[in-house]
């Protein structure tokens, strides 16, 4: 976390129209103060950018975290502690940058100074006399859609454990919002979970923060080493102070509630017509990460082969694919998939799914949809085994970089698509038939 004050009054508008108001510090001698603010490290970096764009007189000044934590009203931290994150990360050795300026990940270098020691949630809760508790989740539990869906699963397990100990548990989450273009999407994902009481934008003032009994600080969590080596769900459980090895794999299921979602008439009618035709197969060949996406020509080839070899299915996509086919058994729903719930609704109505490593297979798992997932890293392929309804295809990256410079030169990367060229629709179909 980062605790700070502002030098001038200012409002920041989130993507859903919510205003986050900041007021110049009043009563500096009193740290139990509604003009002292708390946010995540990522959000604080965004706040500084926003202020810089507004004008030079707008500044965010960091306040010593230990002084605020010593307040008698300050809530207790649960999970792996994140004490003095801002102070510690400012001390990292800048000589690391000079080793390889192109490849260095500054956030990862900073994270090595932070605590990652495992903790026991049960021990942290010892001595709590209250029967009704409130918990504040500081920051996004994951940054991508995939991470956030898995984060919700870990939070659900966390919530269920707490409900066994307490009469009631109020769980509020505060998301990065200052320059988060996806805040509305992120809010939709977490608001969808029945166990989360409210979803709010960061920052939060100290006085409001102290109204909670406990907090969990998710600031910079995706840069931690355990997040790199564990499955996403297990990494979040580790952060929450829960021994992921003692959680039955059957408990690690994703949940997405679309019971109150009302699709637009056009989408509902299209889905109803598709289901009348018979079986449906969602084909999702692209990811926001280029390395995880099927190259366009190969995606087009596989699509045509799926149409040819699976006559009992209508092939559906929610992204534009150059299909080079006018077969009516291929339906493009990209215009109807405008947000997280639209997409979830489409996935929920599919018979089966073929996708690259994106949020799609995490969403499909929430609806028990049989899914073939195409991975480009062995680690992610291995972690897919946590889902009983998913089967993995691993495409090995056979590219070789012949550039002698420290920066990438695409013209000197050979065999970039060799691994993808070996991807056969017959293998995908064979796996689909095993469900």
mmCIF file of C-alpha atoms in Angstrom, residues 201-397:
data_model
loop_
_atom_site.group_PDB
_atom_site.id
_atom_site.type_symbol
_atom_site.label_atom_id
_atom_site.label_comp_id
_atom_site.label_asym_id
_atom_site.label_seq_id
_atom_site.Cartn_x
_atom_site.Cartn_y
_atom_site.Cartn_z
ATOM 1 C CA UNK A 201 -12.718 2.730 -6.683
ATOM 2 C CA UNK A 202 -9.412 3.591 -5.039
ATOM 3 C CA UNK A 203 -8.212 5.642 -3.234
ATOM 4 C CA UNK A 204 -9.792 5.363 0.224
ATOM 5 C CA UNK A 205 -9.228 7.829 3.046
ATOM 6 C CA UNK A 206 -7.656 6.685 6.322
ATOM 7 C CA UNK A 207 -10.792 7.318 8.366
ATOM 8 C CA UNK A 208 -12.894 5.090 6.076
ATOM 9 C CA UNK A 209 -10.119 2.482 5.959
ATOM 10 C CA UNK A 210 -10.089 2.296 9.758
ATOM 11 C CA UNK A 211 -13.792 1.467 9.819
ATOM 12 C CA UNK A 212 -12.851 -2.112 8.823
ATOM 13 C CA UNK A 213 -11.755 -4.838 11.223
ATOM 14 C CA UNK A 214 -9.260 -6.430 8.819
ATOM 15 C CA UNK A 215 -7.675 -5.796 5.450
ATOM 16 C CA UNK A 216 -5.778 -7.752 2.795
ATOM 17 C CA UNK A 217 -3.266 -5.770 0.722
ATOM 18 C CA UNK A 218 -3.104 -7.021 -2.884
ATOM 19 C CA UNK A 219 -0.837 -4.221 -4.070
ATOM 20 C CA UNK A 220 1.687 -5.511 -6.675
ATOM 21 C CA UNK A 221 0.751 -9.125 -5.895
ATOM 22 C CA UNK A 222 1.195 -10.322 -9.493
ATOM 23 C CA UNK A 223 4.894 -9.411 -9.345
ATOM 24 C CA UNK A 224 5.615 -11.804 -6.478
ATOM 25 C CA UNK A 225 7.655 -14.938 -7.110
ATOM 26 C CA UNK A 226 4.911 -17.264 -5.834
ATOM 27 C CA UNK A 227 2.593 -15.803 -8.481
ATOM 28 C CA UNK A 228 5.065 -16.887 -11.154
ATOM 29 C CA UNK A 229 5.404 -20.478 -9.941
ATOM 30 C CA UNK A 230 1.935 -21.466 -8.716
ATOM 31 C CA UNK A 231 -1.352 -21.685 -10.546
ATOM 32 C CA UNK A 232 -3.277 -18.419 -10.283
ATOM 33 C CA UNK A 233 -5.798 -19.783 -7.790
ATOM 34 C CA UNK A 234 -3.085 -21.309 -5.586
ATOM 35 C CA UNK A 235 -1.027 -18.103 -5.705
ATOM 36 C CA UNK A 236 -3.947 -16.048 -4.442
ATOM 37 C CA UNK A 237 -4.700 -18.628 -1.738
ATOM 38 C CA UNK A 238 -1.058 -18.379 -0.639
ATOM 39 C CA UNK A 239 -1.391 -14.606 -0.443
ATOM 40 C CA UNK A 240 -4.556 -14.980 1.670
ATOM 41 C CA UNK A 241 -2.748 -17.160 4.209
ATOM 42 C CA UNK A 242 -4.436 -20.395 3.123
ATOM 43 C CA UNK A 243 -2.451 -23.583 2.499
ATOM 44 C CA UNK A 244 -3.472 -24.309 -1.103
ATOM 45 C CA UNK A 245 -2.201 -27.899 -0.770
ATOM 46 C CA UNK A 246 -4.908 -28.625 1.813
ATOM 47 C CA UNK A 247 -7.729 -27.326 -0.368
ATOM 48 C CA UNK A 248 -9.483 -30.075 -2.308
ATOM 49 C CA UNK A 249 -9.171 -29.513 -6.057
ATOM 50 C CA UNK A 250 -12.958 -29.864 -6.334
ATOM 51 C CA UNK A 251 -13.310 -26.681 -4.272
ATOM 52 C CA UNK A 252 -11.272 -24.659 -6.764
ATOM 53 C CA UNK A 253 -14.130 -24.058 -9.160
ATOM 54 C CA UNK A 254 -14.932 -20.713 -10.747
ATOM 55 C CA UNK A 255 -18.323 -19.066 -10.320
ATOM 56 C CA UNK A 256 -19.976 -16.490 -12.565
ATOM 57 C CA UNK A 257 -23.565 -15.487 -11.846
ATOM 58 C CA UNK A 258 -25.575 -14.561 -14.938
ATOM 59 C CA UNK A 259 -28.995 -15.239 -13.393
ATOM 60 C CA UNK A 260 -29.808 -11.528 -13.161
ATOM 61 C CA UNK A 261 -28.152 -10.631 -16.476
ATOM 62 C CA UNK A 262 -30.523 -9.696 -19.287
ATOM 63 C CA UNK A 263 -28.970 -10.067 -22.750
ATOM 64 C CA UNK A 264 -30.067 -7.744 -25.523
ATOM 65 C CA UNK A 265 -32.870 -9.170 -27.623
ATOM 66 C CA UNK A 266 -30.659 -9.523 -30.691
ATOM 67 C CA UNK A 267 -28.089 -11.637 -28.820
ATOM 68 C CA UNK A 268 -30.743 -13.781 -27.147
ATOM 69 C CA UNK A 269 -32.475 -14.446 -30.467
ATOM 70 C CA UNK A 270 -29.191 -15.417 -32.149
ATOM 71 C CA UNK A 271 -28.290 -17.806 -29.331
ATOM 72 C CA UNK A 272 -31.777 -19.357 -29.395
ATOM 73 C CA UNK A 273 -31.510 -19.931 -33.168
ATOM 74 C CA UNK A 274 -28.057 -21.495 -32.772
ATOM 75 C CA UNK A 275 -29.304 -23.924 -30.136
ATOM 76 C CA UNK A 276 -32.195 -24.979 -32.357
ATOM 77 C CA UNK A 277 -29.653 -26.001 -35.028
ATOM 78 C CA UNK A 278 -27.875 -28.390 -32.661
ATOM 79 C CA UNK A 279 -24.416 -28.437 -31.081
ATOM 80 C CA UNK A 280 -22.363 -25.240 -30.810
ATOM 81 C CA UNK A 281 -18.591 -24.837 -30.590
ATOM 82 C CA UNK A 282 -16.915 -21.563 -29.603
ATOM 83 C CA UNK A 283 -13.573 -21.031 -31.364
ATOM 84 C CA UNK A 284 -11.431 -18.347 -29.702
ATOM 85 C CA UNK A 285 -7.987 -18.230 -31.374
ATOM 86 C CA UNK A 286 -6.695 -14.841 -30.218
ATOM 87 C CA UNK A 287 -5.380 -13.410 -26.960
ATOM 88 C CA UNK A 288 -4.364 -9.893 -25.910
ATOM 89 C CA UNK A 289 -0.913 -11.482 -25.591
ATOM 90 C CA UNK A 290 0.445 -11.971 -29.131
ATOM 91 C CA UNK A 291 2.624 -14.914 -28.021
ATOM 92 C CA UNK A 292 -0.475 -16.818 -26.932
ATOM 93 C CA UNK A 293 -2.482 -16.119 -30.099
ATOM 94 C CA UNK A 294 -2.768 -18.431 -33.080
ATOM 95 C CA UNK A 295 -1.314 -16.672 -36.155
ATOM 96 C CA UNK A 296 -4.127 -15.391 -38.401
ATOM 97 C CA UNK A 297 -3.510 -17.698 -41.371
ATOM 98 C CA UNK A 298 -3.326 -20.755 -39.131
ATOM 99 C CA UNK A 299 -6.443 -19.681 -37.194
ATOM 100 C CA UNK A 300 -8.289 -19.336 -40.506
ATOM 101 C CA UNK A 301 -7.139 -22.802 -41.611
ATOM 102 C CA UNK A 302 -8.194 -24.446 -38.344
ATOM 103 C CA UNK A 303 -11.585 -22.723 -38.494
ATOM 104 C CA UNK A 304 -12.244 -24.059 -41.998
ATOM 105 C CA UNK A 305 -11.181 -27.556 -40.933
ATOM 106 C CA UNK A 306 -13.449 -27.468 -37.862
ATOM 107 C CA UNK A 307 -16.376 -26.487 -40.095
ATOM 108 C CA UNK A 308 -15.543 -29.294 -42.526
ATOM 109 C CA UNK A 309 -14.850 -32.049 -40.001
ATOM 110 C CA UNK A 310 -17.549 -31.272 -37.422
ATOM 111 C CA UNK A 311 -20.780 -31.170 -39.477
ATOM 112 C CA UNK A 312 -22.916 -31.573 -36.350
ATOM 113 C CA UNK A 313 -21.608 -28.276 -34.886
ATOM 114 C CA UNK A 314 -22.167 -24.611 -35.606
ATOM 115 C CA UNK A 315 -18.827 -22.863 -35.072
ATOM 116 C CA UNK A 316 -19.128 -19.571 -33.188
ATOM 117 C CA UNK A 317 -16.614 -16.784 -32.583
ATOM 118 C CA UNK A 318 -16.771 -13.556 -30.582
ATOM 119 C CA UNK A 319 -13.786 -12.010 -32.356
ATOM 120 C CA UNK A 320 -13.234 -11.201 -36.005
ATOM 121 C CA UNK A 321 -11.589 -14.097 -37.882
ATOM 122 C CA UNK A 322 -10.722 -14.001 -41.550
ATOM 123 C CA UNK A 323 -12.627 -17.207 -42.148
ATOM 124 C CA UNK A 324 -12.427 -17.263 -45.977
ATOM 125 C CA UNK A 325 -15.687 -19.165 -45.868
ATOM 126 C CA UNK A 326 -19.338 -18.330 -46.384
ATOM 127 C CA UNK A 327 -20.576 -21.516 -44.739
ATOM 128 C CA UNK A 328 -23.685 -20.791 -42.660
ATOM 129 C CA UNK A 329 -22.322 -23.072 -39.941
ATOM 130 C CA UNK A 330 -19.915 -20.297 -38.973
ATOM 131 C CA UNK A 331 -21.451 -17.461 -36.937
ATOM 132 C CA UNK A 332 -19.619 -14.299 -35.911
ATOM 133 C CA UNK A 333 -21.018 -12.844 -32.645
ATOM 134 C CA UNK A 334 -18.270 -10.245 -32.165
ATOM 135 C CA UNK A 335 -20.752 -7.376 -32.519
ATOM 136 C CA UNK A 336 -22.877 -8.860 -29.741
ATOM 137 C CA UNK A 337 -20.075 -9.453 -27.246
ATOM 138 C CA UNK A 338 -19.627 -5.988 -25.769
ATOM 139 C CA UNK A 339 -18.729 -6.709 -22.145
ATOM 140 C CA UNK A 340 -17.811 -9.402 -19.641
ATOM 141 C CA UNK A 341 -21.387 -10.566 -19.021
ATOM 142 C CA UNK A 342 -22.254 -10.654 -22.744
ATOM 143 C CA UNK A 343 -19.256 -12.867 -23.348
ATOM 144 C CA UNK A 344 -20.004 -15.055 -20.302
ATOM 145 C CA UNK A 345 -23.567 -15.530 -21.548
ATOM 146 C CA UNK A 346 -22.303 -16.651 -24.967
ATOM 147 C CA UNK A 347 -19.800 -19.081 -23.430
ATOM 148 C CA UNK A 348 -22.452 -20.477 -21.074
ATOM 149 C CA UNK A 349 -24.623 -21.377 -24.065
ATOM 150 C CA UNK A 350 -21.942 -23.272 -25.973
ATOM 151 C CA UNK A 351 -21.759 -27.071 -26.118
ATOM 152 C CA UNK A 352 -17.931 -27.021 -26.224
ATOM 153 C CA UNK A 353 -15.081 -24.518 -26.477
ATOM 154 C CA UNK A 354 -11.714 -24.387 -28.247
ATOM 155 C CA UNK A 355 -9.549 -21.506 -27.061
ATOM 156 C CA UNK A 356 -6.020 -20.283 -26.602
ATOM 157 C CA UNK A 357 -4.794 -19.405 -23.103
ATOM 158 C CA UNK A 358 -7.201 -16.572 -22.230
ATOM 159 C CA UNK A 359 -9.984 -15.867 -19.752
ATOM 160 C CA UNK A 360 -12.258 -17.912 -22.016
ATOM 161 C CA UNK A 361 -11.328 -21.252 -20.492
ATOM 162 C CA UNK A 362 -11.675 -19.903 -16.944
ATOM 163 C CA UNK A 363 -15.173 -18.678 -17.834
ATOM 164 C CA UNK A 364 -16.034 -21.981 -19.525
ATOM 165 C CA UNK A 365 -15.042 -23.828 -16.365
ATOM 166 C CA UNK A 366 -17.550 -21.774 -14.367
ATOM 167 C CA UNK A 367 -20.315 -23.236 -16.546
ATOM 168 C CA UNK A 368 -18.841 -26.757 -16.792
ATOM 169 C CA UNK A 369 -18.329 -26.411 -20.555
ATOM 170 C CA UNK A 370 -15.878 -28.999 -22.003
ATOM 171 C CA UNK A 371 -12.900 -27.011 -23.282
ATOM 172 C CA UNK A 372 -9.741 -27.655 -25.276
ATOM 173 C CA UNK A 373 -7.094 -25.076 -24.359
ATOM 174 C CA UNK A 374 -4.101 -24.369 -26.603
ATOM 175 C CA UNK A 375 -1.072 -23.335 -24.524
ATOM 176 C CA UNK A 376 2.293 -21.959 -25.591
ATOM 177 C CA UNK A 377 4.065 -22.484 -22.253
ATOM 178 C CA UNK A 378 4.528 -25.784 -20.476
ATOM 179 C CA UNK A 379 3.918 -24.148 -17.075
ATOM 180 C CA UNK A 380 0.454 -22.866 -17.987
ATOM 181 C CA UNK A 381 -0.336 -26.171 -19.660
ATOM 182 C CA UNK A 382 0.491 -28.019 -16.438
ATOM 183 C CA UNK A 383 -1.582 -25.610 -14.354
ATOM 184 C CA UNK A 384 -4.623 -26.251 -16.564
ATOM 185 C CA UNK A 385 -4.962 -29.631 -14.842
ATOM 186 C CA UNK A 386 -6.791 -27.938 -11.970
ATOM 187 C CA UNK A 387 -9.910 -27.866 -14.159
ATOM 188 C CA UNK A 388 -11.710 -31.143 -14.679
ATOM 189 C CA UNK A 389 -13.505 -29.860 -17.793
ATOM 190 C CA UNK A 390 -10.371 -28.707 -19.629
ATOM 191 C CA UNK A 391 -7.892 -30.605 -21.778
ATOM 192 C CA UNK A 392 -4.608 -29.065 -22.910
ATOM 193 C CA UNK A 393 -2.775 -28.896 -26.218
ATOM 194 C CA UNK A 394 0.786 -27.627 -25.927
ATOM 195 C CA UNK A 395 2.330 -25.751 -28.864
ATOM 196 C CA UNK A 396 6.069 -25.407 -28.458
ATOM 197 C CA UNK A 397 7.659 -22.100 -29.422
#
